[in-house]
Amino acid sequence: AALRLEEEAKSTEAHAKSGTAGEKKKAERIAETMKVDQQAIKHLTLVLLPIVIGFSLRSLVNEQHASWYSWFLASLTGTVYTFGFILMTPQLFINHHLKSVSHLPWKFLGYRFINTFIDDLFAFIIRMPTMHRISCFRDDIVFIIYLYQRWVYPVDTSRGMASEDMAR
C-alpha cells in the first residue's frame, strides 16, 4: 500500500503544482495518508524491536541451541515474522486515522481471506515450529480487524480506491 501511495503521490504532486484545487486536495490527502503510514511503521518498530531483541537474548541464555548458527537462524526468523507483522498493520492505522476504508478494496480482502484460510489449514495439518504457527494466527487477528473496520467505517468515495469498490 505504501509503494502505491508513493507513486500516486509523485504523480499527483506534479499535477497539483499546475492543476486545479481538486488535484491539490487529492495531493494533500495522499500526503496525509503517507504520513500516517510512516508513523505507524515507526511506532510499531520502536515498540516491537526491543521485544525481538529481548526474545533473542532470552533464547540465547535460557534455551539450548545446537550452535551459534542455530541461535542466529531462530533469532532471524523471529525478526522476519515481527517485521512482517509491522508491514501488515499500517493499513489498520490509516483506516482508523481517516475513519474510512477507501484504501481497502474488496479484491484485497478476498485475497487476504484465501491466504489466511490456507495458512490456517496448513498450520493445523503440517508439523511446523511454534513460531510459524503463531505467525499464521497473527494474520488472522489482522484480518479480523480489517473486517471489523470494513463494517464500522464508511467508504469515502472521494478517496482513490473507493471508486473500484463502488463500481460493482
PDB file of N, CA and C in Angstrom, residues 72-163:
ATOM      1  N   PHE A  72      21.241 -18.009  15.725  1.00  0.00           N
ATOM      2  CA  PHE A  72      21.128 -16.885  14.799  1.00  0.00           C
ATOM      3  C   PHE A  72      19.936 -17.059  13.863  1.00  0.00           C
ATOM      4  N   LEU A  73      19.751 -18.265  13.325  1.00  0.00           N
ATOM      5  CA  LEU A  73      18.614 -18.514  12.437  1.00  0.00           C
ATOM      6  C   LEU A  73      17.282 -18.364  13.177  1.00  0.00           C
ATOM      7  N   ALA A  74      17.214 -18.865  14.404  1.00  0.00           N
ATOM      8  CA  ALA A  74      15.985 -18.727  15.190  1.00  0.00           C
ATOM      9  C   ALA A  74      15.687 -17.251  15.482  1.00  0.00           C
ATOM     10  N   SER A  75      16.722 -16.496  15.805  1.00  0.00           N
ATOM     11  CA  SER A  75      16.537 -15.063  16.066  1.00  0.00           C
ATOM     12  C   SER A  75      16.138 -14.323  14.799  1.00  0.00           C
ATOM     13  N   LEU A  76      16.759 -14.659  13.698  1.00  0.00           N
ATOM     14  CA  LEU A  76      16.432 -14.030  12.427  1.00  0.00           C
ATOM     15  C   LEU A  76      15.001 -14.350  12.000  1.00  0.00           C
ATOM     16  N   THR A  77      14.569 -15.569  12.238  1.00  0.00           N
ATOM     17  CA  THR A  77      13.193 -15.954  11.917  1.00  0.00           C
ATOM     18  C   THR A  77      12.202 -15.133  12.730  1.00  0.00           C
ATOM     19  N   GLY A  78      12.453 -14.984  14.009  1.00  0.00           N
ATOM     20  CA  GLY A  78      11.581 -14.153  14.846  1.00  0.00           C
ATOM     21  C   GLY A  78      11.543 -12.712  14.378  1.00  0.00           C
ATOM     22  N   THR A  79      12.699 -12.214  13.939  1.00  0.00           N
ATOM     23  CA  THR A  79      12.768 -10.841  13.424  1.00  0.00           C
ATOM     24  C   THR A  79      11.958 -10.696  12.140  1.00  0.00           C
ATOM     25  N   VAL A  80      12.080 -11.653  11.246  1.00  0.00           N
ATOM     26  CA  VAL A  80      11.327 -11.609   9.987  1.00  0.00           C
ATOM     27  C   VAL A  80       9.828 -11.660  10.256  1.00  0.00           C
ATOM     28  N   TYR A  81       9.394 -12.521  11.153  1.00  0.00           N
ATOM     29  CA  TYR A  81       7.961 -12.599  11.484  1.00  0.00           C
ATOM     30  C   TYR A  81       7.473 -11.284  12.097  1.00  0.00           C
ATOM     31  N   THR A  82       8.288 -10.688  12.945  1.00  0.00           N
ATOM     32  CA  THR A  82       7.895  -9.430  13.584  1.00  0.00           C
ATOM     33  C   THR A  82       7.776  -8.310  12.563  1.00  0.00           C
ATOM     34  N   PHE A  83       8.753  -8.186  11.688  1.00  0.00           N
ATOM     35  CA  PHE A  83       8.678  -7.115  10.700  1.00  0.00           C
ATOM     36  C   PHE A  83       7.622  -7.394   9.637  1.00  0.00           C
ATOM     37  N   GLY A  84       7.291  -8.663   9.423  1.00  0.00           N
ATOM     38  CA  GLY A  84       6.145  -8.981   8.569  1.00  0.00           C
ATOM     39  C   GLY A  84       4.858  -8.441   9.180  1.00  0.00           C
ATOM     40  N   PHE A  85       4.731  -8.589  10.485  1.00  0.00           N
ATOM     41  CA  PHE A  85       3.572  -8.037  11.196  1.00  0.00           C
ATOM     42  C   PHE A  85       3.558  -6.512  11.106  1.00  0.00           C
ATOM     43  N   ILE A  86       4.727  -5.906  11.293  1.00  0.00           N
ATOM     44  CA  ILE A  86       4.819  -4.439  11.230  1.00  0.00           C
ATOM     45  C   ILE A  86       4.384  -3.940   9.849  1.00  0.00           C
ATOM     46  N   LEU A  87       4.738  -4.643   8.806  1.00  0.00           N
ATOM     47  CA  LEU A  87       4.363  -4.211   7.464  1.00  0.00           C
ATOM     48  C   LEU A  87       2.910  -4.514   7.123  1.00  0.00           C
ATOM     49  N   MET A  88       2.260  -5.401   7.873  1.00  0.00           N
ATOM     50  CA  MET A  88       0.848  -5.695   7.636  1.00  0.00           C
ATOM     51  C   MET A  88      -0.081  -4.673   8.273  1.00  0.00           C
ATOM     52  N   THR A  89       0.332  -4.038   9.333  1.00  0.00           N
ATOM     53  CA  THR A  89      -0.597  -3.239  10.130  1.00  0.00           C
ATOM     54  C   THR A  89      -0.761  -1.766   9.777  1.00  0.00           C
ATOM     55  N   PRO A  90       0.100  -1.123   8.985  1.00  0.00           N
ATOM     56  CA  PRO A  90      -0.143   0.302   8.726  1.00  0.00           C
ATOM     57  C   PRO A  90      -1.516   0.598   8.132  1.00  0.00           C
ATOM     58  N   GLN A  91      -2.047  -0.323   7.342  1.00  0.00           N
ATOM     59  CA  GLN A  91      -3.380  -0.101   6.778  1.00  0.00           C
ATOM     60  C   GLN A  91      -4.425   0.040   7.874  1.00  0.00           C
ATOM     61  N   LEU A  92      -4.267  -0.702   8.959  1.00  0.00           N
ATOM     62  CA  LEU A  92      -5.190  -0.571  10.091  1.00  0.00           C
ATOM     63  C   LEU A  92      -5.130   0.829  10.689  1.00  0.00           C
ATOM     64  N   PHE A  93      -3.918   1.352  10.831  1.00  0.00           N
ATOM     65  CA  PHE A  93      -3.749   2.698  11.375  1.00  0.00           C
ATOM     66  C   PHE A  93      -4.320   3.752  10.428  1.00  0.00           C
ATOM     67  N   ILE A  94      -4.093   3.571   9.126  1.00  0.00           N
ATOM     68  CA  ILE A  94      -4.624   4.523   8.144  1.00  0.00           C
ATOM     69  C   ILE A  94      -6.147   4.539   8.207  1.00  0.00           C
ATOM     70  N   ASN A  95      -6.763   3.368   8.220  1.00  0.00           N
ATOM     71  CA  ASN A  95      -8.223   3.294   8.284  1.00  0.00           C
ATOM     72  C   ASN A  95      -8.750   3.947   9.554  1.00  0.00           C
ATOM     73  N   HIS A  96      -8.088   3.696  10.678  1.00  0.00           N
ATOM     74  CA  HIS A  96      -8.535   4.268  11.946  1.00  0.00           C
ATOM     75  C   HIS A  96      -8.374   5.784  11.944  1.00  0.00           C
ATOM     76  N   HIS A  97      -7.251   6.267  11.453  1.00  0.00           N
ATOM     77  CA  HIS A  97      -6.983   7.708  11.447  1.00  0.00           C
ATOM     78  C   HIS A  97      -7.960   8.455  10.531  1.00  0.00           C
ATOM     79  N   LEU A  98      -8.228   7.880   9.351  1.00  0.00           N
ATOM     80  CA  LEU A  98      -9.092   8.543   8.383  1.00  0.00           C
ATOM     81  C   LEU A  98     -10.567   8.215   8.583  1.00  0.00           C
ATOM     82  N   LYS A  99     -10.862   7.244   9.450  1.00  0.00           N
ATOM     83  CA  LYS A  99     -12.243   6.793   9.676  1.00  0.00           C
ATOM     84  C   LYS A  99     -12.911   6.428   8.352  1.00  0.00           C
ATOM     85  N   SER A 100     -12.142   5.760   7.499  1.00  0.00           N
ATOM     86  CA  SER A 100     -12.618   5.374   6.174  1.00  0.00           C
ATOM     87  C   SER A 100     -11.863   4.126   5.734  1.00  0.00           C
ATOM     88  N   VAL A 101     -12.504   3.336   4.890  1.00  0.00           N
ATOM     89  CA  VAL A 101     -11.850   2.145   4.349  1.00  0.00           C
ATOM     90  C   VAL A 101     -11.709   2.248   2.829  1.00  0.00           C
ATOM     91  N   SER A 102     -11.541   3.451   2.345  1.00  0.00           N
ATOM     92  CA  SER A 102     -11.469   3.640   0.893  1.00  0.00           C
ATOM     93  C   SER A 102     -10.236   2.983   0.283  1.00  0.00           C
ATOM     94  N   HIS A 103      -9.163   2.818   1.052  1.00  0.00           N
ATOM     95  CA  HIS A 103      -7.959   2.161   0.543  1.00  0.00           C
ATOM     96  C   HIS A 103      -7.945   0.681   0.909  1.00  0.00           C
ATOM     97  N   LEU A 104      -9.114   0.100   1.068  1.00  0.00           N
ATOM     98  CA  LEU A 104      -9.233  -1.306   1.432  1.00  0.00           C
ATOM     99  C   LEU A 104     -10.260  -1.973   0.510  1.00  0.00           C
ATOM    100  N   PRO A 105      -9.891  -2.247  -0.742  1.00  0.00           N
ATOM    101  CA  PRO A 105     -10.846  -2.790  -1.702  1.00  0.00           C
ATOM    102  C   PRO A 105     -11.227  -4.235  -1.399  1.00  0.00           C
ATOM    103  N   TRP A 106     -12.390  -4.631  -1.877  1.00  0.00           N
ATOM    104  CA  TRP A 106     -12.889  -5.990  -1.647  1.00  0.00           C
ATOM    105  C   TRP A 106     -11.974  -7.030  -2.280  1.00  0.00           C
ATOM    106  N   LYS A 107     -11.359  -6.697  -3.386  1.00  0.00           N
ATOM    107  CA  LYS A 107     -10.446  -7.635  -4.040  1.00  0.00           C
ATOM    108  C   LYS A 107      -9.304  -7.996  -3.089  1.00  0.00           C
ATOM    109  N   PHE A 108      -8.770  -6.993  -2.403  1.00  0.00           N
ATOM    110  CA  PHE A 108      -7.707  -7.223  -1.429  1.00  0.00           C
ATOM    111  C   PHE A 108      -8.199  -8.131  -0.306  1.00  0.00           C
ATOM    112  N   LEU A 109      -9.396  -7.858   0.207  1.00  0.00           N
ATOM    113  CA  LEU A 109      -9.932  -8.680   1.287  1.00  0.00           C
ATOM    114  C   LEU A 109     -10.160 -10.122   0.836  1.00  0.00           C
ATOM    115  N   GLY A 110     -10.569 -10.293  -0.406  1.00  0.00           N
ATOM    116  CA  GLY A 110     -10.748 -11.647  -0.937  1.00  0.00           C
ATOM    117  C   GLY A 110      -9.438 -12.422  -0.957  1.00  0.00           C
ATOM    118  N   TYR A 111      -8.382 -11.776  -1.453  1.00  0.00           N
ATOM    119  CA  TYR A 111      -7.067 -12.414  -1.472  1.00  0.00           C
ATOM    120  C   TYR A 111      -6.569 -12.674  -0.049  1.00  0.00           C
ATOM    121  N   ARG A 112      -6.795 -11.728   0.839  1.00  0.00           N
ATOM    122  CA  ARG A 112      -6.364 -11.881   2.232  1.00  0.00           C
ATOM    123  C   ARG A 112      -7.104 -13.060   2.881  1.00  0.00           C
ATOM    124  N   PHE A 113      -8.405 -13.205   2.589  1.00  0.00           N
ATOM    125  CA  PHE A 113      -9.178 -14.308   3.153  1.00  0.00           C
ATOM    126  C   PHE A 113      -8.631 -15.644   2.676  1.00  0.00           C
ATOM    127  N   ILE A 114      -8.375 -15.765   1.379  1.00  0.00           N
ATOM    128  CA  ILE A 114      -7.847 -17.026   0.837  1.00  0.00           C
ATOM    129  C   ILE A 114      -6.489 -17.336   1.455  1.00  0.00           C
ATOM    130  N   ASN A 115      -5.621 -16.350   1.536  1.00  0.00           N
ATOM    131  CA  ASN A 115      -4.298 -16.539   2.126  1.00  0.00           C
ATOM    132  C   ASN A 115      -4.405 -16.963   3.588  1.00  0.00           C
ATOM    133  N   THR A 116      -5.272 -16.305   4.343  1.00  0.00           N
ATOM    134  CA  THR A 116      -5.433 -16.622   5.759  1.00  0.00           C
ATOM    135  C   THR A 116      -5.986 -18.030   5.944  1.00  0.00           C
ATOM    136  N   PHE A 117      -6.969 -18.408   5.139  1.00  0.00           N
ATOM    137  CA  PHE A 117      -7.564 -19.743   5.231  1.00  0.00           C
ATOM    138  C   PHE A 117      -6.524 -20.824   4.934  1.00  0.00           C
ATOM    139  N   ILE A 118      -5.745 -20.629   3.884  1.00  0.00           N
ATOM    140  CA  ILE A 118      -4.728 -21.620   3.522  1.00  0.00           C
ATOM    141  C   ILE A 118      -3.655 -21.712   4.608  1.00  0.00           C
ATOM    142  N   ASP A 119      -3.215 -20.574   5.130  1.00  0.00           N
ATOM    143  CA  ASP A 119      -2.227 -20.581   6.215  1.00  0.00           C
ATOM    144  C   ASP A 119      -2.735 -21.342   7.430  1.00  0.00           C
ATOM    145  N   ASP A 120      -3.981 -21.105   7.817  1.00  0.00           N
ATOM    146  CA  ASP A 120      -4.550 -21.782   8.975  1.00  0.00           C
ATOM    147  C   ASP A 120      -4.677 -23.280   8.735  1.00  0.00           C
ATOM    148  N   LEU A 121      -5.094 -23.637   7.552  1.00  0.00           N
ATOM    149  CA  LEU A 121      -5.234 -25.046   7.213  1.00  0.00           C
ATOM    150  C   LEU A 121      -3.898 -25.768   7.350  1.00  0.00           C
ATOM    151  N   PHE A 122      -2.861 -25.191   6.783  1.00  0.00           N
ATOM    152  CA  PHE A 122      -1.552 -25.822   6.865  1.00  0.00           C
ATOM    153  C   PHE A 122      -0.953 -25.737   8.266  1.00  0.00           C
ATOM    154  N   ALA A 123      -1.310 -24.719   9.021  1.00  0.00           N
ATOM    155  CA  ALA A 123      -0.808 -24.627  10.399  1.00  0.00           C
ATOM    156  C   ALA A 123      -1.348 -25.770  11.255  1.00  0.00           C
ATOM    157  N   PHE A 124      -2.550 -26.238  10.942  1.00  0.00           N
ATOM    158  CA  PHE A 124      -3.121 -27.348  11.704  1.00  0.00           C
ATOM    159  C   PHE A 124      -2.676 -28.706  11.173  1.00  0.00           C
ATOM    160  N   ILE A 125      -2.435 -28.816   9.884  1.00  0.00           N
ATOM    161  CA  ILE A 125      -2.152 -30.115   9.263  1.00  0.00           C
ATOM    162  C   ILE A 125      -0.668 -30.480   9.321  1.00  0.00           C
ATOM    163  N   ILE A 126       0.191 -29.534   9.013  1.00  0.00           N
ATOM    164  CA  ILE A 126       1.619 -29.816   8.881  1.00  0.00           C
ATOM    165  C   ILE A 126       2.348 -29.509  10.181  1.00  0.00           C
ATOM    166  N   ARG A 127       3.287 -30.369  10.533  1.00  0.00           N
ATOM    167  CA  ARG A 127       4.131 -30.085  11.701  1.00  0.00           C
ATOM    168  C   ARG A 127       5.064 -28.945  11.356  1.00  0.00           C
ATOM    169  N   MET A 128       5.091 -27.954  12.222  1.00  0.00           N
ATOM    170  CA  MET A 128       5.941 -26.792  11.984  1.00  0.00           C
ATOM    171  C   MET A 128       6.322 -26.180  13.314  1.00  0.00           C
ATOM    172  N   PRO A 129       7.340 -25.335  13.319  1.00  0.00           N
ATOM    173  CA  PRO A 129       7.739 -24.685  14.570  1.00  0.00           C
ATOM    174  C   PRO A 129       6.611 -23.816  15.132  1.00  0.00           C
ATOM    175  N   THR A 130       6.597 -23.677  16.429  1.00  0.00           N
ATOM    176  CA  THR A 130       5.562 -22.898  17.112  1.00  0.00           C
ATOM    177  C   THR A 130       5.561 -21.454  16.638  1.00  0.00           C
ATOM    178  N   MET A 131       6.733 -20.906  16.386  1.00  0.00           N
ATOM    179  CA  MET A 131       6.824 -19.521  15.947  1.00  0.00           C
ATOM    180  C   MET A 131       6.089 -19.320  14.623  1.00  0.00           C
ATOM    181  N   HIS A 132       6.184 -20.287  13.723  1.00  0.00           N
ATOM    182  CA  HIS A 132       5.493 -20.163  12.440  1.00  0.00           C
ATOM    183  C   HIS A 132       3.981 -20.264  12.626  1.00  0.00           C
ATOM    184  N   ARG A 133       3.535 -21.119  13.523  1.00  0.00           N
ATOM    185  CA  ARG A 133       2.088 -21.208  13.810  1.00  0.00           C
ATOM    186  C   ARG A 133       1.561 -19.895  14.362  1.00  0.00           C
ATOM    187  N   ILE A 134       2.314 -19.306  15.274  1.00  0.00           N
ATOM    188  CA  ILE A 134       1.911 -18.008  15.829  1.00  0.00           C
ATOM    189  C   ILE A 134       1.845 -16.972  14.706  1.00  0.00           C
ATOM    190  N   SER A 135       2.782 -17.044  13.787  1.00  0.00           N
ATOM    191  CA  SER A 135       2.789 -16.116  12.652  1.00  0.00           C
ATOM    192  C   SER A 135       1.525 -16.283  11.811  1.00  0.00           C
ATOM    193  N   CYS A 136       1.084 -17.509  11.623  1.00  0.00           N
ATOM    194  CA  CYS A 136      -0.141 -17.745  10.846  1.00  0.00           C
ATOM    195  C   CYS A 136      -1.357 -17.166  11.564  1.00  0.00           C
ATOM    196  N   PHE A 137      -1.425 -17.317  12.874  1.00  0.00           N
ATOM    197  CA  PHE A 137      -2.582 -16.817  13.610  1.00  0.00           C
ATOM    198  C   PHE A 137      -2.516 -15.301  13.792  1.00  0.00           C
ATOM    199  N   ARG A 138      -1.342 -14.731  13.707  1.00  0.00           N
ATOM    200  CA  ARG A 138      -1.193 -13.275  13.701  1.00  0.00           C
ATOM    201  C   ARG A 138      -1.916 -12.700  12.489  1.00  0.00           C
ATOM    202  N   ASP A 139      -1.812 -13.381  11.354  1.00  0.00           N
ATOM    203  CA  ASP A 139      -2.526 -12.949  10.156  1.00  0.00           C
ATOM    204  C   ASP A 139      -4.036 -12.951  10.377  1.00  0.00           C
ATOM    205  N   ASP A 140      -4.525 -13.934  11.132  1.00  0.00           N
ATOM    206  CA  ASP A 140      -5.964 -13.998  11.427  1.00  0.00           C
ATOM    207  C   ASP A 140      -6.428 -12.785  12.212  1.00  0.00           C
ATOM    208  N   ILE A 141      -5.646 -12.392  13.188  1.00  0.00           N
ATOM    209  CA  ILE A 141      -6.017 -11.237  14.016  1.00  0.00           C
ATOM    210  C   ILE A 141      -6.081  -9.975  13.163  1.00  0.00           C
ATOM    211  N   VAL A 142      -5.088  -9.781  12.316  1.00  0.00           N
ATOM    212  CA  VAL A 142      -5.084  -8.603  11.440  1.00  0.00           C
ATOM    213  C   VAL A 142      -6.270  -8.663  10.477  1.00  0.00           C
ATOM    214  N   PHE A 143      -6.570  -9.833   9.932  1.00  0.00           N
ATOM    215  CA  PHE A 143      -7.700  -9.976   9.011  1.00  0.00           C
ATOM    216  C   PHE A 143      -9.024  -9.672   9.702  1.00  0.00           C
ATOM    217  N   ILE A 144      -9.204 -10.130  10.928  1.00  0.00           N
ATOM    218  CA  ILE A 144     -10.437  -9.850  11.669  1.00  0.00           C
ATOM    219  C   ILE A 144     -10.574  -8.351  11.931  1.00  0.00           C
ATOM    220  N   ILE A 145      -9.471  -7.701  12.241  1.00  0.00           N
ATOM    221  CA  ILE A 145      -9.523  -6.244  12.444  1.00  0.00           C
ATOM    222  C   ILE A 145      -9.867  -5.538  11.134  1.00  0.00           C
ATOM    223  N   TYR A 146      -9.323  -6.025  10.000  1.00  0.00           N
ATOM    224  CA  TYR A 146      -9.691  -5.468   8.697  1.00  0.00           C
ATOM    225  C   TYR A 146     -11.199  -5.569   8.469  1.00  0.00           C
ATOM    226  N   LEU A 147     -11.757  -6.755   8.748  1.00  0.00           N
ATOM    227  CA  LEU A 147     -13.200  -6.945   8.555  1.00  0.00           C
ATOM    228  C   LEU A 147     -14.007  -6.044   9.475  1.00  0.00           C
ATOM    229  N   TYR A 148     -13.567  -5.902  10.716  1.00  0.00           N
ATOM    230  CA  TYR A 148     -14.257  -5.018  11.650  1.00  0.00           C
ATOM    231  C   TYR A 148     -14.238  -3.581  11.136  1.00  0.00           C
ATOM    232  N   GLN A 149     -13.089  -3.131  10.661  1.00  0.00           N
ATOM    233  CA  GLN A 149     -13.009  -1.774  10.134  1.00  0.00           C
ATOM    234  C   GLN A 149     -13.890  -1.620   8.905  1.00  0.00           C
ATOM    235  N   ARG A 150     -13.968  -2.634   8.083  1.00  0.00           N
ATOM    236  CA  ARG A 150     -14.823  -2.581   6.896  1.00  0.00           C
ATOM    237  C   ARG A 150     -16.286  -2.429   7.301  1.00  0.00           C
ATOM    238  N   TRP A 151     -16.644  -3.044   8.408  1.00  0.00           N
ATOM    239  CA  TRP A 151     -18.018  -2.985   8.907  1.00  0.00           C
ATOM    240  C   TRP A 151     -18.314  -1.640   9.568  1.00  0.00           C
ATOM    241  N   VAL A 152     -17.364  -1.102  10.333  1.00  0.00           N
ATOM    242  CA  VAL A 152     -17.591   0.113  11.120  1.00  0.00           C
ATOM    243  C   VAL A 152     -17.435   1.387  10.299  1.00  0.00           C
ATOM    244  N   TYR A 153     -16.363   1.485   9.521  1.00  0.00           N
ATOM    245  CA  TYR A 153     -16.062   2.733   8.831  1.00  0.00           C
ATOM    246  C   TYR A 153     -16.718   2.762   7.452  1.00  0.00           C
ATOM    247  N   PRO A 154     -17.220   3.923   7.055  1.00  0.00           N
ATOM    248  CA  PRO A 154     -17.826   4.045   5.726  1.00  0.00           C
ATOM    249  C   PRO A 154     -16.749   4.120   4.645  1.00  0.00           C
ATOM    250  N   VAL A 155     -17.173   3.907   3.415  1.00  0.00           N
ATOM    251  CA  VAL A 155     -16.269   4.058   2.280  1.00  0.00           C
ATOM    252  C   VAL A 155     -16.362   5.501   1.815  1.00  0.00           C
ATOM    253  N   ASP A 156     -15.256   6.213   1.880  1.00  0.00           N
ATOM    254  CA  ASP A 156     -15.193   7.606   1.446  1.00  0.00           C
ATOM    255  C   ASP A 156     -14.953   7.614  -0.060  1.00  0.00           C
ATOM    256  N   THR A 157     -15.995   7.907  -0.829  1.00  0.00           N
ATOM    257  CA  THR A 157     -15.886   7.834  -2.289  1.00  0.00           C
ATOM    258  C   THR A 157     -15.007   8.926  -2.877  1.00  0.00           C
ATOM    259  N   SER A 158     -14.643   9.918  -2.097  1.00  0.00           N
ATOM    260  CA  SER A 158     -13.768  10.969  -2.627  1.00  0.00           C
ATOM    261  C   SER A 158     -12.301  10.555  -2.600  1.00  0.00           C
ATOM    262  N   ARG A 159     -11.994   9.411  -2.001  1.00  0.00           N
ATOM    263  CA  ARG A 159     -10.620   8.909  -1.961  1.00  0.00           C
ATOM    264  C   ARG A 159     -10.382   7.961  -3.126  1.00  0.00           C
ATOM    265  N   GLY A 160      -9.154   7.661  -3.388  1.00  0.00           N
ATOM    266  CA  GLY A 160      -8.720   6.940  -4.579  1.00  0.00           C
ATOM    267  C   GLY A 160      -9.341   5.590  -4.847  1.00  0.00           C
ATOM    268  N   MET A 161      -9.195   4.641  -3.962  1.00  0.00           N
ATOM    269  CA  MET A 161      -9.589   3.260  -4.231  1.00  0.00           C
ATOM    270  C   MET A 161     -11.085   3.037  -4.109  1.00  0.00           C
ATOM    271  N   ALA A 162     -11.820   3.943  -3.567  1.00  0.00           N
ATOM    272  CA  ALA A 162     -13.242   3.756  -3.334  1.00  0.00           C
ATOM    273  C   ALA A 162     -14.003   3.539  -4.618  1.00  0.00           C
ATOM    274  N   SER A 163     -13.593   4.177  -5.699  1.00  0.00           N
ATOM    275  CA  SER A 163     -14.303   4.053  -6.965  1.00  0.00           C
ATOM    276  C   SER A 163     -14.297   2.614  -7.477  1.00  0.00           C
TER     277      SER A 163
END
